[in-house]
Tab-separated table of C-alpha atoms in Angstrom:
chain	number	residue	atom	x	y	z
A	852	MET	CA	-151.761	69.919	22.407
A	853	LYS	CA	-151.871	70.644	18.739
A	854	GLY	CA	-154.099	69.650	16.017
A	855	PHE	CA	-155.055	70.491	12.417
A	856	VAL	CA	-158.171	72.214	12.476
A	857	TYR	CA	-160.949	73.049	9.910
A	858	HIS	CA	-162.413	76.469	10.113
A	859	GLY	CA	-164.862	76.484	7.261
A	860	PRO	CA	-164.217	76.122	3.213
A	861	GLY	CA	-160.810	77.274	2.514
A	862	LYS	CA	-159.808	78.007	6.003
A	863	SER	CA	-157.475	75.521	8.218
A	864	SER	CA	-154.663	75.772	10.700
A	865	TRP	CA	-152.155	73.854	12.973
A	866	GLN	CA	-153.057	75.123	16.435
A	867	ASP	CA	-153.667	74.462	20.155
A	868	VAL	CA	-156.597	72.348	20.944
A	869	PRO	CA	-158.001	70.933	23.974
A	870	ASP	CA	-156.361	67.538	24.857
A	871	PRO	CA	-158.503	64.754	24.568
A	872	GLY	CA	-159.832	62.360	27.338
A	873	VAL	CA	-161.858	59.366	27.746
A	874	GLN	CA	-165.652	60.429	27.618
A	875	GLU	CA	-167.101	56.783	27.640
A	876	PRO	CA	-166.155	53.631	29.094
A	877	THR	CA	-165.494	52.107	25.620
A	878	ASP	CA	-163.123	55.197	24.505
A	879	ALA	CA	-159.262	54.947	24.078
A	880	VAL	CA	-156.904	57.851	24.000
A	881	VAL	CA	-153.855	57.255	21.466
A	882	ARG	CA	-150.940	59.096	21.327
A	883	VAL	CA	-150.498	59.770	17.442
A	884	ASP	CA	-146.926	58.652	15.947
A	885	ALA	CA	-147.852	58.653	12.180
A	886	VAL	CA	-150.820	60.099	10.287
A	887	THR	CA	-151.610	60.691	6.767
A	888	ILE	CA	-153.692	62.884	4.605
A	889	CYS	CA	-156.973	61.524	2.680
A	890	GLY	CA	-158.302	63.027	-0.422
A	891	THR	CA	-161.320	63.065	1.656
A	892	ASP	CA	-159.729	65.810	3.514
A	893	LEU	CA	-159.256	67.925	0.545
A	894	HIS	CA	-162.854	67.476	-0.213
A	895	ILE	CA	-163.518	68.839	3.377
A	896	LEU	CA	-161.343	71.644	3.003
A	897	LYS	CA	-163.045	72.896	-0.008
A	898	GLY	CA	-166.462	72.536	1.714
A	899	ASP	CA	-167.845	69.646	0.106
A	900	VAL	CA	-168.755	67.755	3.299
A	901	PRO	CA	-171.173	70.120	4.987
A	902	GLU	CA	-171.526	67.539	8.014
A	903	VAL	CA	-168.234	68.674	8.754
A	904	ARG	CA	-168.344	71.415	11.344
A	905	PRO	CA	-165.845	74.732	11.705
A	906	GLY	CA	-163.725	73.703	14.709
A	907	THR	CA	-163.219	70.290	14.062
A	908	VAL	CA	-159.705	68.365	13.981
A	909	LEU	CA	-159.450	66.440	10.658
A	910	GLY	CA	-157.981	63.254	9.994
A	911	HIS	CA	-159.120	59.710	10.129
A	912	GLU	CA	-156.166	57.465	9.949
A	913	ALA	CA	-152.961	57.218	12.377
A	914	VAL	CA	-150.648	54.812	14.059
A	915	GLY	CA	-149.985	55.465	17.602
A	916	GLU	CA	-149.616	54.352	21.294
A	917	ILE	CA	-152.449	53.816	23.725
A	918	VAL	CA	-152.098	55.989	26.664
A	919	GLU	CA	-155.651	55.628	28.172
A	920	THR	CA	-158.462	53.303	28.148
A	921	GLY	CA	-162.187	53.269	29.264
A	922	THR	CA	-163.223	50.870	31.935
A	923	ASP	CA	-165.199	48.815	29.168
A	924	VAL	CA	-162.151	48.131	26.772
A	925	ARG	CA	-160.725	44.623	26.819
A	926	THR	CA	-158.791	44.178	23.731
A	927	VAL	CA	-155.963	46.803	24.254
A	928	ARG	CA	-154.638	48.654	26.873
A	929	PRO	CA	-151.863	51.707	27.687
A	930	GLY	CA	-148.494	51.140	25.846
A	931	ASP	CA	-150.060	48.910	23.117
A	932	ARG	CA	-148.899	50.074	19.676
A	933	VAL	CA	-151.905	50.166	17.484
A	934	LEU	CA	-153.450	51.228	14.006
A	935	VAL	CA	-156.400	53.647	14.295
A	936	SER	CA	-159.216	52.686	11.944
A	937	CYS	CA	-160.929	55.127	9.817
A	938	ILE	CA	-164.025	53.433	10.713
A	939	THR	CA	-165.316	53.026	14.319
A	940	ALA	CA	-167.878	50.567	15.011
A	941	CYS	CA	-170.323	50.083	18.046
A	942	GLY	CA	-170.360	46.394	17.411
A	943	ARG	CA	-174.097	46.225	18.428
A	944	CYS	CA	-176.170	47.697	15.906
A	945	ALA	CA	-178.080	45.805	12.786
A	946	TYR	CA	-175.163	46.694	10.387
A	947	CYS	CA	-172.536	46.070	12.851
A	948	ARG	CA	-173.785	42.470	13.488
A	949	GLN	CA	-173.351	41.948	9.674
A	950	GLY	CA	-169.808	43.363	9.452
A	951	MET	CA	-171.045	46.625	7.778
A	952	TYR	CA	-169.280	48.697	10.317
A	953	GLY	CA	-169.082	51.727	7.593
A	954	GLN	CA	-173.071	52.229	7.988
A	955	CYS	CA	-173.077	51.820	12.025
A	956	ARG	CA	-176.107	53.251	13.654
A	957	GLY	CA	-174.768	53.356	17.106
A	958	GLY	CA	-172.452	56.492	16.946
A	959	GLY	CA	-169.708	54.602	14.895
A	960	GLY	CA	-169.116	54.741	10.846
A	961	TRP	CA	-167.009	57.253	9.732
A	962	ALA	CA	-166.897	59.462	12.684
A	963	LEU	CA	-163.207	60.565	13.109
A	964	GLY	CA	-162.485	63.857	11.510
A	965	HIS	CA	-166.041	63.788	10.134
A	966	LEU	CA	-168.509	64.071	12.811
A	967	ILE	CA	-165.961	64.124	15.819
A	968	ASP	CA	-162.272	65.441	16.188
A	969	GLY	CA	-159.792	63.277	13.988
A	970	THR	CA	-155.965	62.044	14.168
A	971	GLN	CA	-154.431	64.847	12.841
A	972	ALA	CA	-152.891	65.887	16.130
A	973	GLU	CA	-150.873	64.750	18.789
A	974	TYR	CA	-153.576	62.485	20.358
A	975	VAL	CA	-156.725	61.484	19.173
A	976	ARG	CA	-160.038	60.002	21.113
A	977	VAL	CA	-161.009	56.711	19.665
A	978	PRO	CA	-164.477	55.699	20.301
A	979	TYR	CA	-165.490	51.961	20.579
A	980	ALA	CA	-161.728	51.166	20.656
A	981	ASP	CA	-162.313	47.235	21.088
A	982	LEU	CA	-163.466	47.103	17.428
A	983	SER	CA	-161.919	50.451	16.284
A	984	VAL	CA	-158.200	50.002	16.864
A	985	HIS	CA	-156.097	46.982	15.812
A	986	ALA	CA	-152.653	46.043	17.551
A	987	LEU	CA	-149.953	46.202	15.258
A	988	PRO	CA	-147.260	43.437	14.807
A	989	SER	CA	-143.746	44.781	16.133
A	990	THR	CA	-142.390	44.086	12.533
A	991	LEU	CA	-144.675	46.723	10.990
A	992	ASP	CA	-143.420	50.071	10.308
A	993	ALA	CA	-145.841	52.813	11.409
A	994	LYS	CA	-145.281	54.616	7.667
A	995	GLU	CA	-146.419	51.794	6.066
A	996	ALA	CA	-148.956	50.854	8.877
A	997	VAL	CA	-150.776	53.868	8.498
A	998	LEU	CA	-151.630	53.135	4.889
A	999	LEU	CA	-153.973	49.987	6.434
A	1000	ALA	CA	-156.181	52.632	8.349
A	1001	ASP	CA	-158.157	53.571	5.086
A	1002	ILE	CA	-156.947	53.207	1.188
A	1003	PHE	CA	-155.779	49.494	1.271
A	1004	PRO	CA	-159.186	48.234	2.925
A	1005	THR	CA	-160.781	50.646	0.815
A	1006	ALA	CA	-159.447	49.603	-2.214
A	1007	TYR	CA	-159.621	45.866	-1.411
A	1008	GLU	CA	-163.395	45.882	-0.219
A	1009	VAL	CA	-165.152	48.376	-2.238
A	1010	GLY	CA	-163.063	47.352	-5.383
A	1011	ILE	CA	-161.714	44.216	-5.579
A	1012	LEU	CA	-164.050	42.328	-3.204
A	1013	ASN	CA	-167.350	44.095	-4.536
A	1014	GLY	CA	-165.970	43.705	-8.047
A	1015	ARG	CA	-165.622	40.027	-7.492
A	1016	VAL	CA	-162.199	39.753	-9.147
A	1017	ARG	CA	-161.383	36.180	-9.954
A	1018	PRO	CA	-158.245	34.338	-11.300
A	1019	GLY	CA	-157.833	34.983	-15.176
A	1020	ASP	CA	-159.709	38.332	-15.161
A	1021	THR	CA	-159.095	41.325	-17.085
A	1022	VAL	CA	-159.202	44.398	-14.435
A	1023	ALA	CA	-159.052	47.603	-15.461
A	1024	VAL	CA	-158.634	50.295	-12.664
A	1025	VAL	CA	-159.554	54.034	-13.542
A	1026	GLY	CA	-157.591	56.547	-11.788
A	1027	ALA	CA	-154.110	55.568	-10.338
A	1028	GLY	CA	-154.287	57.775	-7.170
A	1029	PRO	CA	-153.390	55.940	-3.917
A	1030	VAL	CA	-156.429	54.222	-3.739
A	1031	GLY	CA	-156.389	53.184	-7.390
A	1032	LEU	CA	-152.794	51.928	-7.048
A	1033	ALA	CA	-153.808	49.928	-3.778
A	1034	ALA	CA	-156.652	48.347	-5.944
A	1035	ILE	CA	-153.903	47.352	-8.252
A	1036	ALA	CA	-151.985	45.735	-5.787
A	1037	THR	CA	-154.419	43.760	-4.122
A	1038	ALA	CA	-156.084	42.932	-7.213
A	1039	ARG	CA	-152.777	40.840	-7.990
A	1040	LEU	CA	-153.715	38.603	-5.161
A	1041	PHE	CA	-156.375	37.069	-7.045
A	1042	SER	CA	-154.100	36.390	-10.266
A	1043	PRO	CA	-155.598	38.171	-12.797
A	1044	GLU	CA	-154.841	37.626	-16.506
A	1045	ARG	CA	-153.683	41.398	-16.369
A	1046	VAL	CA	-154.518	44.675	-14.895
A	1047	VAL	CA	-154.693	47.715	-17.030
A	1048	ALA	CA	-154.275	51.088	-15.204
A	1049	VAL	CA	-155.699	54.357	-16.453
A	1050	ASP	CA	-154.609	57.871	-15.626
A	1051	LEU	CA	-153.761	61.559	-16.825
A	1052	ALA	CA	-150.288	61.391	-14.856
A	1053	ALA	CA	-147.502	59.619	-16.257
A	1054	ALA	CA	-145.907	59.609	-12.848
A	1055	ARG	CA	-148.886	57.943	-11.477
A	1056	LEU	CA	-149.002	55.328	-14.543
A	1057	ASP	CA	-145.421	54.873	-13.917
A	1058	ALA	CA	-146.247	53.785	-10.152
A	1059	ALA	CA	-148.834	51.549	-11.550
A	1060	LYS	CA	-146.347	49.519	-13.557
A	1061	GLY	CA	-144.037	49.457	-10.425
A	1062	LEU	CA	-147.047	47.811	-8.195
A	1063	GLY	CA	-148.247	45.258	-10.922
A	1064	ALA	CA	-149.812	46.948	-13.906
A	1065	ASP	CA	-149.386	44.757	-17.122
A	1066	ALA	CA	-150.405	47.702	-19.357
A	1067	VAL	CA	-151.145	51.582	-18.337
A	1068	ALA	CA	-153.185	54.084	-20.612
A	1069	ASP	CA	-153.419	57.803	-20.867
A	1070	ALA	CA	-157.159	58.931	-20.107
A	1071	ARG	CA	-156.778	61.313	-23.053
A	1072	GLU	CA	-155.774	58.537	-25.665
A	1073	ASP	CA	-158.740	56.282	-25.787
A	1074	PRO	CA	-158.263	53.474	-23.137
A	1075	GLU	CA	-161.517	51.938	-23.813
A	1076	GLN	CA	-159.933	50.696	-27.322
A	1077	LEU	CA	-157.042	49.587	-25.598
A	1078	VAL	CA	-159.214	47.519	-23.210
A	1079	ALA	CA	-161.263	46.436	-26.553
A	1080	ASP	CA	-157.796	45.508	-28.089
A	1081	LEU	CA	-156.376	43.105	-25.267
A	1082	THR	CA	-159.770	41.360	-24.654
A	1083	ASP	CA	-160.716	40.759	-28.350
A	1084	GLY	CA	-163.646	43.233	-28.239
A	1085	LEU	CA	-165.351	41.974	-25.019
A	1086	GLY	CA	-164.151	44.402	-22.657
A	1087	ALA	CA	-162.843	43.824	-19.048
A	1088	ASP	CA	-164.580	41.691	-16.358
A	1089	VAL	CA	-164.113	44.062	-13.554
A	1090	VAL	CA	-163.441	47.933	-14.045
A	1091	ILE	CA	-162.758	49.773	-10.710
A	1092	GLU	CA	-163.847	53.698	-10.775
A	1093	ALA	CA	-161.283	55.387	-8.496
A	1094	VAL	CA	-161.701	58.788	-9.448
A	1095	GLY	CA	-165.051	60.263	-8.578
A	1096	THR	CA	-166.171	62.006	-11.769
A	1097	PRO	CA	-169.048	61.768	-14.282
A	1098	GLU	CA	-166.789	61.505	-16.965
A	1099	THR	CA	-164.709	58.653	-15.250
A	1100	PHE	CA	-167.687	56.577	-14.247
A	1101	GLU	CA	-169.330	56.474	-17.592
A	1102	MET	CA	-165.991	55.583	-18.977
A	1103	CYS	CA	-166.245	52.563	-16.659
A	1104	THR	CA	-169.363	51.430	-17.895
A	1105	ARG	CA	-168.681	51.522	-21.394
A	1106	MET	CA	-165.350	49.458	-20.746
A	1107	VAL	CA	-166.832	46.751	-19.071
A	1108	ARG	CA	-167.872	43.383	-20.874
A	1109	PRO	CA	-171.366	41.771	-20.625
A	1110	GLY	CA	-171.927	40.107	-17.341
A	1111	GLY	CA	-168.990	42.334	-15.702
A	1112	HIS	CA	-168.879	44.328	-12.653
A	1113	VAL	CA	-167.962	48.093	-12.383
A	1114	ALA	CA	-167.132	48.734	-8.824
A	1115	ASN	CA	-167.150	52.560	-7.846
A	1116	VAL	CA	-164.699	53.432	-5.244
A	1117	GLY	CA	-164.271	57.164	-6.096
A	1118	VAL	CA	-166.098	59.719	-3.882
A	1119	HIS	CA	-168.381	61.601	-6.551
A	1120	GLY	CA	-169.279	65.258	-5.948
A	1121	ALA	CA	-172.001	65.810	-8.937
A	1122	PRO	CA	-174.166	63.557	-10.434
A	1123	ALA	CA	-173.416	60.947	-13.124
A	1124	THR	CA	-175.575	59.774	-15.941
A	1125	LEU	CA	-176.231	56.235	-15.527
A	1126	HIS	CA	-176.709	55.047	-19.300
A	1127	LEU	CA	-179.561	52.302	-18.858
A	1128	GLU	CA	-180.508	52.662	-22.631
A	1129	ASP	CA	-177.241	51.010	-23.258
A	1130	LEU	CA	-176.392	48.913	-19.871
A	1131	TRP	CA	-180.162	47.125	-19.574
A	1132	ILE	CA	-179.285	44.519	-21.763
A	1133	LYS	CA	-175.626	43.564	-20.783
A	1134	ASN	CA	-176.064	41.980	-17.607
A	1135	VAL	CA	-173.899	44.330	-15.550
A	1136	THR	CA	-173.606	44.466	-12.009
A	1137	ILE	CA	-172.544	48.129	-10.520
A	1138	THR	CA	-171.495	48.264	-6.843
A	1139	THR	CA	-170.967	51.465	-4.560
A	1140	GLY	CA	-169.828	51.442	-0.981
A	1141	LEU	CA	-168.032	52.703	2.042
A	1142	VAL	CA	-165.403	50.624	3.317
A	1143	ASP	CA	-166.232	48.426	6.693
A	1144	THR	CA	-162.467	47.813	7.492
A	1145	SER	CA	-163.791	44.375	8.251
A	1146	SER	CA	-160.744	43.281	6.256
A	1147	THR	CA	-158.064	45.260	8.300
A	1148	PRO	CA	-156.816	42.369	10.475
A	1149	THR	CA	-156.053	39.878	7.471
A	1150	LEU	CA	-154.501	42.934	5.646
A	1151	LEU	CA	-152.282	43.524	8.481
A	1152	ARG	CA	-151.009	40.110	8.687
A	1153	MET	CA	-150.200	40.154	4.789
A	1154	ALA	CA	-148.500	43.399	5.335
A	1155	ALA	CA	-146.332	41.811	8.219
A	1156	ALA	CA	-145.842	39.002	6.004
A	1157	GLY	CA	-144.225	41.287	3.234
A	1158	ARG	CA	-147.219	40.603	0.408
A	1159	LEU	CA	-148.588	44.369	0.581
A	1160	PRO	CA	-146.169	46.892	-0.908
A	1161	ALA	CA	-147.859	49.465	1.062
A	1162	GLY	CA	-144.737	51.453	1.914
A	1163	ALA	CA	-144.205	51.978	-1.851
A	1164	LEU	CA	-147.110	54.374	-2.043
A	1165	VAL	CA	-145.268	56.754	0.305
A	1166	THR	CA	-143.701	59.392	-1.554
A	1167	HIS	CA	-143.393	62.358	1.298
A	1168	THR	CA	-142.546	62.644	4.598
A	1169	PHE	CA	-142.877	65.239	7.202
A	1170	PRO	CA	-142.917	65.842	11.088
A	1171	LEU	CA	-145.895	66.423	12.412
A	1172	ASN	CA	-146.085	69.795	12.966
A	1173	ALA	CA	-145.573	70.431	9.301
A	1174	MET	CA	-149.087	69.498	8.766
A	1175	GLU	CA	-149.718	72.980	6.729
A	1176	GLU	CA	-146.810	72.153	4.096
A	1177	ALA	CA	-147.783	68.590	4.002
A	1178	TYR	CA	-151.436	69.688	2.752
A	1179	ASP	CA	-149.677	71.825	0.138
A	1180	VAL	CA	-147.792	69.459	-1.404
A	1181	PHE	CA	-150.471	66.679	-1.357
A	1182	ALA	CA	-153.085	68.934	-2.746
A	1183	ARG	CA	-150.476	69.920	-5.695
A	1184	ALA	CA	-150.209	66.049	-6.719
A	1185	ALA	CA	-149.536	67.136	-10.218
A	1186	ASP	CA	-146.722	69.122	-9.575
A	1187	THR	CA	-145.329	67.622	-6.312
A	1188	GLY	CA	-145.630	63.930	-7.522
A	1189	ALA	CA	-147.354	63.019	-3.980
A	1190	LEU	CA	-149.074	59.830	-3.679
A	1191	LYS	CA	-149.305	59.413	0.074
A	1192	VAL	CA	-147.775	61.722	2.636
A	1193	VAL	CA	-147.261	60.598	5.824
A	1194	LEU	CA	-146.270	62.886	8.883
A	1195	GLY	CA	-144.752	61.766	12.125
A	1196	GLU	CA	-142.595	62.343	14.939
A	1197	GLU	CA	-139.876	60.211	16.344
A	1198	THR	CA	-140.754	61.442	20.351
A	1199	HIS	CA	-143.553	63.283	21.866
A	1200	GLU	CA	-143.494	65.520	24.948
A	1201	ALA	CA	-145.637	64.429	27.568
A	1202	VAL	CA	-149.285	65.934	27.546
A	1203	ALA	CA	-151.755	65.729	30.114
A	1204	VAL	CA	-154.607	63.681	29.202
A	1205	ARG	CA	-158.115	64.694	30.991
A	1206	THR	CA	-159.917	61.843	32.563
A	1207	SER	CA	-163.582	63.421	32.654
């Protein structure tokens, strides 16, 4: 089969790779019908995630069809259309028993496209299939459903739930990329008084308005003052950091009101200063987190009912074999206007799947 392989910093290719097969009784093999690219994949290509070894197939989000299952898999069977979650979960370790699947110590967590071959291929082996794939409603389009593999549960769990958004809150979302936009959309589920989006790109701020932001601010034009003006000088109840830079994190801590929450969602590659000399007296809660995807079944039901505008984030589509072109478009989002790119094929040729 073909897969998109990481060969070290700045090196990758769409190439022939071995067909996956069931290695453990809890595995499933999925034929990939739709896949997307995450900002984390760009970090890997830059060499920012050293745990990813050269030769690894990238990707951790997909929709597809089960073609084979191990003997212990009970919840899905060949022929089922499924969402492949970005997080795999053994279901037995101490963290999984608390629903903290992202911290799984039994061989799960963020494994696909990180520690094992991922989803940016024609087929993928998914460990612990009973907890790591989800049957899809027939009414849910693959292009929309694939966004529920990562960005929507990440925004909802790490941003909205960790931030404890409540009715009547002022919510500021710093960073209107895909995860920030998903945070805006899911914040609206809790009836905040207002949602403020902050970004550098006019196109992303326009997208934020379309997804329900009540006010937008260019990050270069004092968004802190805008939030202060909208809240009579108090600050935002919840500020969601969805960029991952020291500057944006520190902005969030200045933008939040006393007693408020800063929910960090962005992936940070450099240290940020925590200004405790200002924050110690403000009763501010700061949360971080890797998504657990425990909310995925709920989000799938809401998407099937038309309550989540996932499809609105898809700006570009490609056939699966145009992976290198799709990466280029996604990496140059400032020039191309890309939010989420989705790759998929209408049909697949039969590929032999190893059984051992």
